[in-house]
Short mmCIF file of C-alpha atoms and ligand atoms in Angstrom, two decimals:
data_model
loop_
_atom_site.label_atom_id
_atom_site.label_comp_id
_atom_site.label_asym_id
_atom_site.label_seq_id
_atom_site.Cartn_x
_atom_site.Cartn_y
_atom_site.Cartn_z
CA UNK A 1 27.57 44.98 -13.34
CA UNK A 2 27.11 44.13 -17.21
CA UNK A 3 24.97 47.14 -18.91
CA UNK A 4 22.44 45.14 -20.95
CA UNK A 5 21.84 47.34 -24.23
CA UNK A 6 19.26 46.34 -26.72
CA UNK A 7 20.25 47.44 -30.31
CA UNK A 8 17.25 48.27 -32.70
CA UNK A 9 19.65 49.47 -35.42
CA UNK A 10 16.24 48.91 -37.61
CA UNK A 11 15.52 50.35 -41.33
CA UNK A 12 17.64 52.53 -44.16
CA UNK A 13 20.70 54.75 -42.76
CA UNK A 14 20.19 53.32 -38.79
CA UNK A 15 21.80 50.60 -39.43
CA UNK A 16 25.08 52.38 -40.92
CA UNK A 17 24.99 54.78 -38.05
CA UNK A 18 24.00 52.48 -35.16
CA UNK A 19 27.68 50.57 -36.10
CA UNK A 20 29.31 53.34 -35.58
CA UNK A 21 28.04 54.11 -32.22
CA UNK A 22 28.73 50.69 -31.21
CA UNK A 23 32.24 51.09 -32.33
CA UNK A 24 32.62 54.57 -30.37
CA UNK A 25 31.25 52.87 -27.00
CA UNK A 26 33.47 49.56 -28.05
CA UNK A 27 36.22 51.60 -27.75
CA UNK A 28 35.84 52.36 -24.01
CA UNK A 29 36.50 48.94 -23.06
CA UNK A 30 33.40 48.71 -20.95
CA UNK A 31 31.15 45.81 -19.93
CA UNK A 32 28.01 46.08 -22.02
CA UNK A 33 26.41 43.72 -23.65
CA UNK A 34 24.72 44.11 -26.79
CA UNK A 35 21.97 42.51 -27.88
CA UNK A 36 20.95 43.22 -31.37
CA UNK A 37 16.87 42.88 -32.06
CA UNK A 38 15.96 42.21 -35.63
CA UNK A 39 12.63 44.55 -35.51
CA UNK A 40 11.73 46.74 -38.61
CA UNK A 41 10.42 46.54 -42.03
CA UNK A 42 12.39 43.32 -42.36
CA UNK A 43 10.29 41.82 -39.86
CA UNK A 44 7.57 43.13 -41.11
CA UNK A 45 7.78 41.49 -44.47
CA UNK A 46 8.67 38.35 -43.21
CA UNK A 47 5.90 38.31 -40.62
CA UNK A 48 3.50 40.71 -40.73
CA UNK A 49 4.46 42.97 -37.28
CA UNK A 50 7.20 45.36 -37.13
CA UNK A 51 8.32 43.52 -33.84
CA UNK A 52 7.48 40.30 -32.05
CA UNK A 53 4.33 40.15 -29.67
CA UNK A 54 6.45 39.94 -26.82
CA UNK A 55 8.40 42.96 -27.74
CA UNK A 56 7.99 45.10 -24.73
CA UNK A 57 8.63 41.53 -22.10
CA UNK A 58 12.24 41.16 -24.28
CA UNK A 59 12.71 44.99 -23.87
CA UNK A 60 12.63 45.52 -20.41
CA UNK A 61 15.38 42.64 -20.27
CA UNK A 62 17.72 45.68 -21.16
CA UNK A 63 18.76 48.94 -19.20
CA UNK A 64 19.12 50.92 -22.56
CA UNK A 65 17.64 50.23 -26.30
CA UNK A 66 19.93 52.19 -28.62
CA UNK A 67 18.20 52.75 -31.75
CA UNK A 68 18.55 53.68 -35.32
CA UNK A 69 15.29 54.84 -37.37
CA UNK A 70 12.07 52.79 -38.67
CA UNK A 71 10.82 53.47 -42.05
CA UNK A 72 10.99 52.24 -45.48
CA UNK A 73 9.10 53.52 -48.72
CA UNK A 74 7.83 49.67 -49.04
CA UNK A 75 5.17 50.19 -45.66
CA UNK A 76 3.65 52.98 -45.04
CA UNK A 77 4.87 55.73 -42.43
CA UNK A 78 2.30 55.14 -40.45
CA UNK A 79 2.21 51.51 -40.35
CA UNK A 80 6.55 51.39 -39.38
CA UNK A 81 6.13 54.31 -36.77
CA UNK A 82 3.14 52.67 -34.76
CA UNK A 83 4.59 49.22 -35.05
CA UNK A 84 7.27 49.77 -33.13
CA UNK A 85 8.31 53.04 -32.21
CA UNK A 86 5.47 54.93 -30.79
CA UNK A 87 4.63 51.69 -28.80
CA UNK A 88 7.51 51.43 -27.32
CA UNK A 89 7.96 55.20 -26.14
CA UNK A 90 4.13 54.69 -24.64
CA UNK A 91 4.14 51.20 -23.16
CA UNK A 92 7.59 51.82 -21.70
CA UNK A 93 6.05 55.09 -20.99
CA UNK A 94 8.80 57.25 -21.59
CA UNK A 95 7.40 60.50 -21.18
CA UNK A 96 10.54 62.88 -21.48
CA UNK A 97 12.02 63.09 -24.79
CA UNK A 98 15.32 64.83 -24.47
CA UNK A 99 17.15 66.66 -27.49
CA UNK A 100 19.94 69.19 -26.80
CA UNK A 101 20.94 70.94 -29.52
CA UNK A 102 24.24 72.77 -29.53
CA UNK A 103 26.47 73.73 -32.57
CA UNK A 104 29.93 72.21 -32.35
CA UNK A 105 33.11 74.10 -33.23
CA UNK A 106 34.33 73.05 -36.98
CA UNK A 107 30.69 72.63 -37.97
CA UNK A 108 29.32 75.15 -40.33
CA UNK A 109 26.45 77.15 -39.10
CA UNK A 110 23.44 77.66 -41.53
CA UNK A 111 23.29 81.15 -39.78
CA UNK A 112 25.15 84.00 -41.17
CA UNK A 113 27.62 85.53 -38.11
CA UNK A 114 27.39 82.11 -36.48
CA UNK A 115 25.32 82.78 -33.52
CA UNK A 116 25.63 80.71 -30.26
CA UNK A 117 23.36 77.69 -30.13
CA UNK A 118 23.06 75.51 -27.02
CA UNK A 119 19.26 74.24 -26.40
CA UNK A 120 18.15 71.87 -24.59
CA UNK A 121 14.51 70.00 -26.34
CA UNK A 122 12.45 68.02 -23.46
CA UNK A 123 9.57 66.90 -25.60
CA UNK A 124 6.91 65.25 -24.00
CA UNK A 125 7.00 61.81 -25.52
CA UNK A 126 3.45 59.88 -24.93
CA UNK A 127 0.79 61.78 -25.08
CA UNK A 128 -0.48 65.10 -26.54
CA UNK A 129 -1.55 64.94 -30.27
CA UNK A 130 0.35 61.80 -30.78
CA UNK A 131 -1.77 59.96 -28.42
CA UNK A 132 -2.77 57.58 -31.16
CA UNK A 133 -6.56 58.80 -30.43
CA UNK A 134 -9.00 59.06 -33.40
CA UNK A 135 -10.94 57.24 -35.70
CA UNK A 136 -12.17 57.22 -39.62
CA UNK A 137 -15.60 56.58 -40.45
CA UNK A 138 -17.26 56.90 -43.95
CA UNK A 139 -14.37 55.13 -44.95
CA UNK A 140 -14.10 55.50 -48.96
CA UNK A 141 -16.68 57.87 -49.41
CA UNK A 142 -17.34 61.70 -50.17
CA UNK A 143 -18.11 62.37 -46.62
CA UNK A 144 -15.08 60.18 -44.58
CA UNK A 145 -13.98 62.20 -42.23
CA UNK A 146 -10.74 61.57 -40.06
CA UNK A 147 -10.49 62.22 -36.43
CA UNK A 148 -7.08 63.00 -34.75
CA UNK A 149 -7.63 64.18 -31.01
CA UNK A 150 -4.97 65.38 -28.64
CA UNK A 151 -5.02 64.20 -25.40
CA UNK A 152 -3.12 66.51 -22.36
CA UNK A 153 -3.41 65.00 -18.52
CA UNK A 154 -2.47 67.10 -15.88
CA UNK A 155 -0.35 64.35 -14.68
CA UNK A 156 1.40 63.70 -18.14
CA UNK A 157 1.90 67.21 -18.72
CA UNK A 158 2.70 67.87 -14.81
CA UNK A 159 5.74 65.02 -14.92
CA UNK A 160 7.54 66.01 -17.91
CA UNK A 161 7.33 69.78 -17.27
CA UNK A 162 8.77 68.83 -13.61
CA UNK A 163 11.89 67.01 -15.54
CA UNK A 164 12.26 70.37 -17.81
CA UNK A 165 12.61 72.66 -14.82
CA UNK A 166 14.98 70.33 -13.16
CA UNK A 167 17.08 70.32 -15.98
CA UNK A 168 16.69 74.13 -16.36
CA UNK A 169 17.85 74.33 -13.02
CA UNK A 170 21.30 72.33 -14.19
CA UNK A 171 22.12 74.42 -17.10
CA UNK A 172 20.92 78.33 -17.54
CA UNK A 173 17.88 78.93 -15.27
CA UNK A 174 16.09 79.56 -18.18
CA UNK A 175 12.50 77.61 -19.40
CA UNK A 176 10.76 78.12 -22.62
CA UNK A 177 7.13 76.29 -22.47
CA UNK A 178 5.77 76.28 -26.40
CA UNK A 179 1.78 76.17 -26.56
CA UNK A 180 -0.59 77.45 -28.87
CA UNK A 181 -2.61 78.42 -25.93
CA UNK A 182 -4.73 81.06 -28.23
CA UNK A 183 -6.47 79.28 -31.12
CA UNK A 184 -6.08 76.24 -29.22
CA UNK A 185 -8.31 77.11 -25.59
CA UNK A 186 -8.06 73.51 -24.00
CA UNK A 187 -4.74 71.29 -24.38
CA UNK A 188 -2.23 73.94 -24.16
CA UNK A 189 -4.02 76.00 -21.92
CA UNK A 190 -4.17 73.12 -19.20
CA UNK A 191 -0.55 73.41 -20.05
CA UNK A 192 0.01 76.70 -19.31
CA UNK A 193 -1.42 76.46 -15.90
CA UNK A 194 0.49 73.33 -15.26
CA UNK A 195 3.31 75.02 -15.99
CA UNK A 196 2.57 77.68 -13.43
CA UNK A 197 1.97 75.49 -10.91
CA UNK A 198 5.12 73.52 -10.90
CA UNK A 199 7.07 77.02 -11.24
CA UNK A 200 6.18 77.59 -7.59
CA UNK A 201 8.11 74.79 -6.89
CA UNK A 202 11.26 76.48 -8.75
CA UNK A 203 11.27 79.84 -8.20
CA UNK A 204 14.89 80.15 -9.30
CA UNK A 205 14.14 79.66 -12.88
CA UNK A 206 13.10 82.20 -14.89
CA UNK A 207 9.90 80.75 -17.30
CA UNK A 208 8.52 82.40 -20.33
CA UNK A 209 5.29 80.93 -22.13
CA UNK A 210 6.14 81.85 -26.54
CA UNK A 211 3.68 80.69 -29.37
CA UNK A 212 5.08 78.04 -30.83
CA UNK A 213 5.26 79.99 -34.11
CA UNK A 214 6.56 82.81 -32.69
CA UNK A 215 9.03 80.72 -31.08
CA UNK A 216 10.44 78.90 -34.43
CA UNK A 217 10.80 82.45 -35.68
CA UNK A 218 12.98 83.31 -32.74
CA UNK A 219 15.20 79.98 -32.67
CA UNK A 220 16.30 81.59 -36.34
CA UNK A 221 16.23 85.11 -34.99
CA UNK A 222 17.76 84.86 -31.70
CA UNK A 223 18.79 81.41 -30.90
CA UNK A 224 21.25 82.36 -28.32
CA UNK A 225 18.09 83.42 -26.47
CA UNK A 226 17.09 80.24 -25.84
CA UNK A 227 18.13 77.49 -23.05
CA UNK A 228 15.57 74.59 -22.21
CA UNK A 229 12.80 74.48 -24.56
CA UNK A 230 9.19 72.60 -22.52
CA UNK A 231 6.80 71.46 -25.87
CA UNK A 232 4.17 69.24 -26.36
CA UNK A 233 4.78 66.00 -28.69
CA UNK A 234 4.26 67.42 -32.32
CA UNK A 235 6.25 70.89 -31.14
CA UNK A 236 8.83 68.96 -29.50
CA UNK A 237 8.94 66.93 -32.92
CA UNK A 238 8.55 70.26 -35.44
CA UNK A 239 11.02 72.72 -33.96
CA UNK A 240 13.64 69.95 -33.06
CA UNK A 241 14.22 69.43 -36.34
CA UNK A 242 14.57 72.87 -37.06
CA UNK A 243 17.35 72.62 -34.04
CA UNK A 244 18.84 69.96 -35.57
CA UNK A 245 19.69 72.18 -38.96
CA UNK A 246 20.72 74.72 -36.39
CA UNK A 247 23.26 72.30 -34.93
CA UNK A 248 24.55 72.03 -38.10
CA UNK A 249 22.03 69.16 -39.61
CA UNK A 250 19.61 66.37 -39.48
CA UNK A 251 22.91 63.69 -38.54
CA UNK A 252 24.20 65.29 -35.46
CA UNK A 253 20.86 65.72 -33.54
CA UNK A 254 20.44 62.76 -30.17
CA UNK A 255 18.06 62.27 -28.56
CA UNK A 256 17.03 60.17 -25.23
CA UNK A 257 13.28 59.35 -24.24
CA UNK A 258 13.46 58.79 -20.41
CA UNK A 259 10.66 58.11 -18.00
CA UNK A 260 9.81 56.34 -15.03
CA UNK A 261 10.85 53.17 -15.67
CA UNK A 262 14.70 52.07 -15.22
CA UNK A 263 15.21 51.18 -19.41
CA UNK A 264 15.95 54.39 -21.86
CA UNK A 265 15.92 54.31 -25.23
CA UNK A 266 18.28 56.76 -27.16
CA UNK A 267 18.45 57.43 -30.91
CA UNK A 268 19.44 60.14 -33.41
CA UNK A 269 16.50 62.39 -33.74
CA UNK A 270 16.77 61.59 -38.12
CA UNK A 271 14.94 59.35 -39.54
CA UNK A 272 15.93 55.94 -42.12
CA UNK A 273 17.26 58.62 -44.40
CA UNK A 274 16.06 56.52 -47.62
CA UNK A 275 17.78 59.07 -50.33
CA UNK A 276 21.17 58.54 -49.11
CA UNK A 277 20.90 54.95 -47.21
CA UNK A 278 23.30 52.41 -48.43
CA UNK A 279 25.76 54.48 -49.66
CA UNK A 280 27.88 54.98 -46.54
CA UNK A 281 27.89 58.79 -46.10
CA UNK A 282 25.34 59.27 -43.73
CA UNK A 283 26.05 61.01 -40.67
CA UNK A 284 27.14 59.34 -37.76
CA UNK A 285 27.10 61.62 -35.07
CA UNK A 286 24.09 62.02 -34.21
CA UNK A 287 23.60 58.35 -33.30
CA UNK A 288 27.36 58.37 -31.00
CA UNK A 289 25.87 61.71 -29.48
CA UNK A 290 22.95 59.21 -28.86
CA UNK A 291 25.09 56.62 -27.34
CA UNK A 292 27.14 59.02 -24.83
CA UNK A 293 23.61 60.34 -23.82
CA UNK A 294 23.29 56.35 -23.11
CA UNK A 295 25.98 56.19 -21.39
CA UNK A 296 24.73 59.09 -18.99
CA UNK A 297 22.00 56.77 -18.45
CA UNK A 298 23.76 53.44 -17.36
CA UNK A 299 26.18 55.62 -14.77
CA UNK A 300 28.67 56.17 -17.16
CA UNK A 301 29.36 59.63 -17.14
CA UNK A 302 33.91 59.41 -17.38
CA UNK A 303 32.74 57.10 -20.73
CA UNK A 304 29.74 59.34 -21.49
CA UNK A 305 31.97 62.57 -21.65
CA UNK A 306 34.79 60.66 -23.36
CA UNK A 307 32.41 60.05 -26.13
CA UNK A 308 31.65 63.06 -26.71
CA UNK A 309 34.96 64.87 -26.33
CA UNK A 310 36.17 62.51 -29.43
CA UNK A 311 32.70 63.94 -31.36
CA UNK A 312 33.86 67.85 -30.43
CA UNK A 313 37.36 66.95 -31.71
CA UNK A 314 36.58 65.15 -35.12
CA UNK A 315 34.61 68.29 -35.97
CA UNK A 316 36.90 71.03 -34.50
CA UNK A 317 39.13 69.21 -37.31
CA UNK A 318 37.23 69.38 -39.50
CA UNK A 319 36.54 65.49 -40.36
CA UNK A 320 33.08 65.74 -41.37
CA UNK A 321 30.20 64.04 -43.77
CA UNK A 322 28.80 65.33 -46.99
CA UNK A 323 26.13 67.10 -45.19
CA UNK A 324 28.00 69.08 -43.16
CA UNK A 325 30.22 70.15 -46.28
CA UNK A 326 33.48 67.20 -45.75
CA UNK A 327 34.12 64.45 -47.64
CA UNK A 328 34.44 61.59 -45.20
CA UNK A 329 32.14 58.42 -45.26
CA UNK A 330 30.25 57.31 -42.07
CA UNK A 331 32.86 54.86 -41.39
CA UNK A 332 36.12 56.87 -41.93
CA UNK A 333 34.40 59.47 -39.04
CA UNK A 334 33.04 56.27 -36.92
CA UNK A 335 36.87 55.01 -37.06
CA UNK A 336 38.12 58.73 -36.04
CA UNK A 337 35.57 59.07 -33.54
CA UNK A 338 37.12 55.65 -32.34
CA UNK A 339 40.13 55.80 -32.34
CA UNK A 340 40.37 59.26 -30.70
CA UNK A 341 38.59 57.27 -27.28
CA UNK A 342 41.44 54.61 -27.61
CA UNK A 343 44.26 57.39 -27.20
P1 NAI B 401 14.95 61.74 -42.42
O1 NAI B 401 15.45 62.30 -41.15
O2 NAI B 401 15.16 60.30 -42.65
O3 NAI B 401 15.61 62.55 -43.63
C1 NAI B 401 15.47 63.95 -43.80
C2 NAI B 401 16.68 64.50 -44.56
O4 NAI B 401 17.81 64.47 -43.68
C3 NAI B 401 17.06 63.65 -45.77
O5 NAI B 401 17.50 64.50 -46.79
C4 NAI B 401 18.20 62.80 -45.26
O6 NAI B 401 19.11 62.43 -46.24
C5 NAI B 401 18.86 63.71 -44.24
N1 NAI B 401 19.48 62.91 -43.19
C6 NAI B 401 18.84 62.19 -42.24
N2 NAI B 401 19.73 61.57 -41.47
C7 NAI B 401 20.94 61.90 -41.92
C8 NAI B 401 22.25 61.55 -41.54
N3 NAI B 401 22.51 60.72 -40.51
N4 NAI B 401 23.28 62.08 -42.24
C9 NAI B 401 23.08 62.90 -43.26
N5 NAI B 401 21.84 63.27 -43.68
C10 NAI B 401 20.79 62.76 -43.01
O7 NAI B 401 13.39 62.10 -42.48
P2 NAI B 401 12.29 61.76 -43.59
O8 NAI B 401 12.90 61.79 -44.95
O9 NAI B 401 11.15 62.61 -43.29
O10 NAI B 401 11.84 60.28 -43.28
C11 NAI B 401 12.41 59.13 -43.86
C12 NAI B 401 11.83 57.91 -43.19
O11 NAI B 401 12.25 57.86 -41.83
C13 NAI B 401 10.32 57.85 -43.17
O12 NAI B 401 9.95 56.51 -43.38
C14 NAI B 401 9.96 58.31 -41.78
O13 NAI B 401 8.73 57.83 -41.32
C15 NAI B 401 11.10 57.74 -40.99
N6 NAI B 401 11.39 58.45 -39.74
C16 NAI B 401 11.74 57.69 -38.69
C17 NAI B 401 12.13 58.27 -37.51
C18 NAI B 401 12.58 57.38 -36.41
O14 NAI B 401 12.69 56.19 -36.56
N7 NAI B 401 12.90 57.92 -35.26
C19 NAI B 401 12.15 59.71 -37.35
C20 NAI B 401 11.81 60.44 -38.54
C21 NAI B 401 11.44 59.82 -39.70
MG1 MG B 402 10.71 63.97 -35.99
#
């Protein structure tokens, strides 16, 4: 059967790494199709909405949506990120954001003595403090005030703890739930219990409840320590981009947001990268991590692994980006990264 992927390569530096993913799963010879959606700030200009109004209908035509990043300094941040992104991770409710985060060999660490690091992120993805609740009133005066509340279900909290505990289960045994389950005495400490509950059910792995500033201080610290990390929406989002430097930089962090419905989307956890976008050195392996996580998703697991193997050989050799200390552009790794599948 033809995977249908939907390609969002959208604003800045996605586009430049999105190609090279393409190329990377190109090179396995199998039989996608992609179908390339013009959303973004482009759209936006031309017609006022980051996507179309049937966005989500042409979406769930697709069993994956690869994408690159949203945002552009011409529209605001928040404008770009609940045009299109947010909505889609909520209305295709993907709950489980997914971010492993594991230093490669040939990439420098930013750790002196190089210590282990092999994480795995499951950020919950579509509710929490990003639930889009709130309000302004007073607009323009002295007194406006701004209103951001968090919003924690049992059930939305129950489901994506259940997915971190069954992938805990697949890797080290170990959990790591981040709250802030002391000056905050409601969200996160509906969490906590949640979390208890749905231990029961897996007694085999061992769970530990850390501050979530306690535990950014450890993932410097001690990062070898950690396994699956269980956090809330804004967590998920703070300390995976601390794991992302950890892994060696912004450009090699993936991510997949998973739920219950049979379409994924996967993207690089970076944003549109507007300081360096257009000059063809951004990072591209983040987004082909992406992809192989995609790949995962539509069955593919011989082309998923294949994938990455070529991404763990480029850097054991040391072809690398600007960021990670090399020289090469985003095409002359995409082409490597290629060409290494072919053979
Ligand atoms: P960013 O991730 O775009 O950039 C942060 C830093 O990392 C920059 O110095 C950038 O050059 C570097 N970087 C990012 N990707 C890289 C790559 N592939 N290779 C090498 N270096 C890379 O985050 P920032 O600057 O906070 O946001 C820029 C724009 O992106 C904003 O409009 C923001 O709203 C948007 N954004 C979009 C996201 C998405 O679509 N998923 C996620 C995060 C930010
Ligand atoms: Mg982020």
């Amino acid at each position: 059967m033809t995977h249908r992927v939907a390609v969002i390569a959208g604003d800045g530096a996605g586009p430049e790494v999105i190609a090279e993913a393409r190329k990377a799963v190109d090179a396995l010879g199998l039989d996608l199709n992609w179908n390339e959606l013009p959303w973004g700030t482009d759209h936006f200009h031309e017609h006022g909405t980051m996507m179309p109004p049937d966005a989500l209908e042409v979406a769930r035509g697709h069993d994956a949506i690869l994408l690159g990043a949203v945002g552009h300094p011409s529209v605001p941040d928040h404008v770009t990120l609940w045009g299109l992104l947010l909505p889609l991770r909520q209305k295709l409710d993907l709950y489980a954001n997914l971010r492993p985060a594991r230093l490669l060999d040939g990439v420098p660490s930013r750790l002196a003595g190089r210590p282990e690091v092999d994480m795995l992120f499951v950020r919950e993805n579509t509710e929490g403090e990003y639930s889009g609740v709130g309000g302004r009133a007073h607009r323009g005066l002295e007194l406006e005030v701004g209103i951001e509340t968090s919003v924690f279900t049992r059930a939305g909290v129950r489901r994506v703890v259940e997915h971190a505990f069954r992938l805990a289960e697949q890797r080290r045994g170990l959990l790591t739930s981040a709250t802030k389950s002391n000056a905050s005495r409601y969200g996160y400490v509906l969490w906590d219990e949640v979390v208890e509950e749905v231990h029961a059910a897996h007694p085999n792995v061992k769970v530990e409840r850390v501050l979530v500033d306690a535990l950014a201080a450890r993932m410097v610290s001690h990062p070898a320590s950690l396994d699956v990390v269980v956090a809330s929406n804004l967590f998920g989002d703070i300390l995976t981009d601390l794991a992302a430097v950890l892994q060696g930089g912004m450009g090699m962090a993936a991510s997949a947001s998973v739920g219950g419905e049979r379409i994924a989307m996967f993207e690089p956890v970076h944003g549109s990268a507007p300081d360096i976008a257009g000059q063809g050195i951004a990072n591209p392996l983040g987004a082909i991590w992406s992809a192989s996580l995609m790949l995962d998703h539509l069955g593919e697991a011989d082309g998923a692994q294949r994938l990455l193997a070529a991404v763990e050989s480029v850097c054991r050799d040391g072809l690398l980006t600007r960021d990670l200390g090399g020289s090469a552009s985003t095409a002359e790794v995409g082409d490597e990264v290629a060409a290494r599948i072919r053979t």
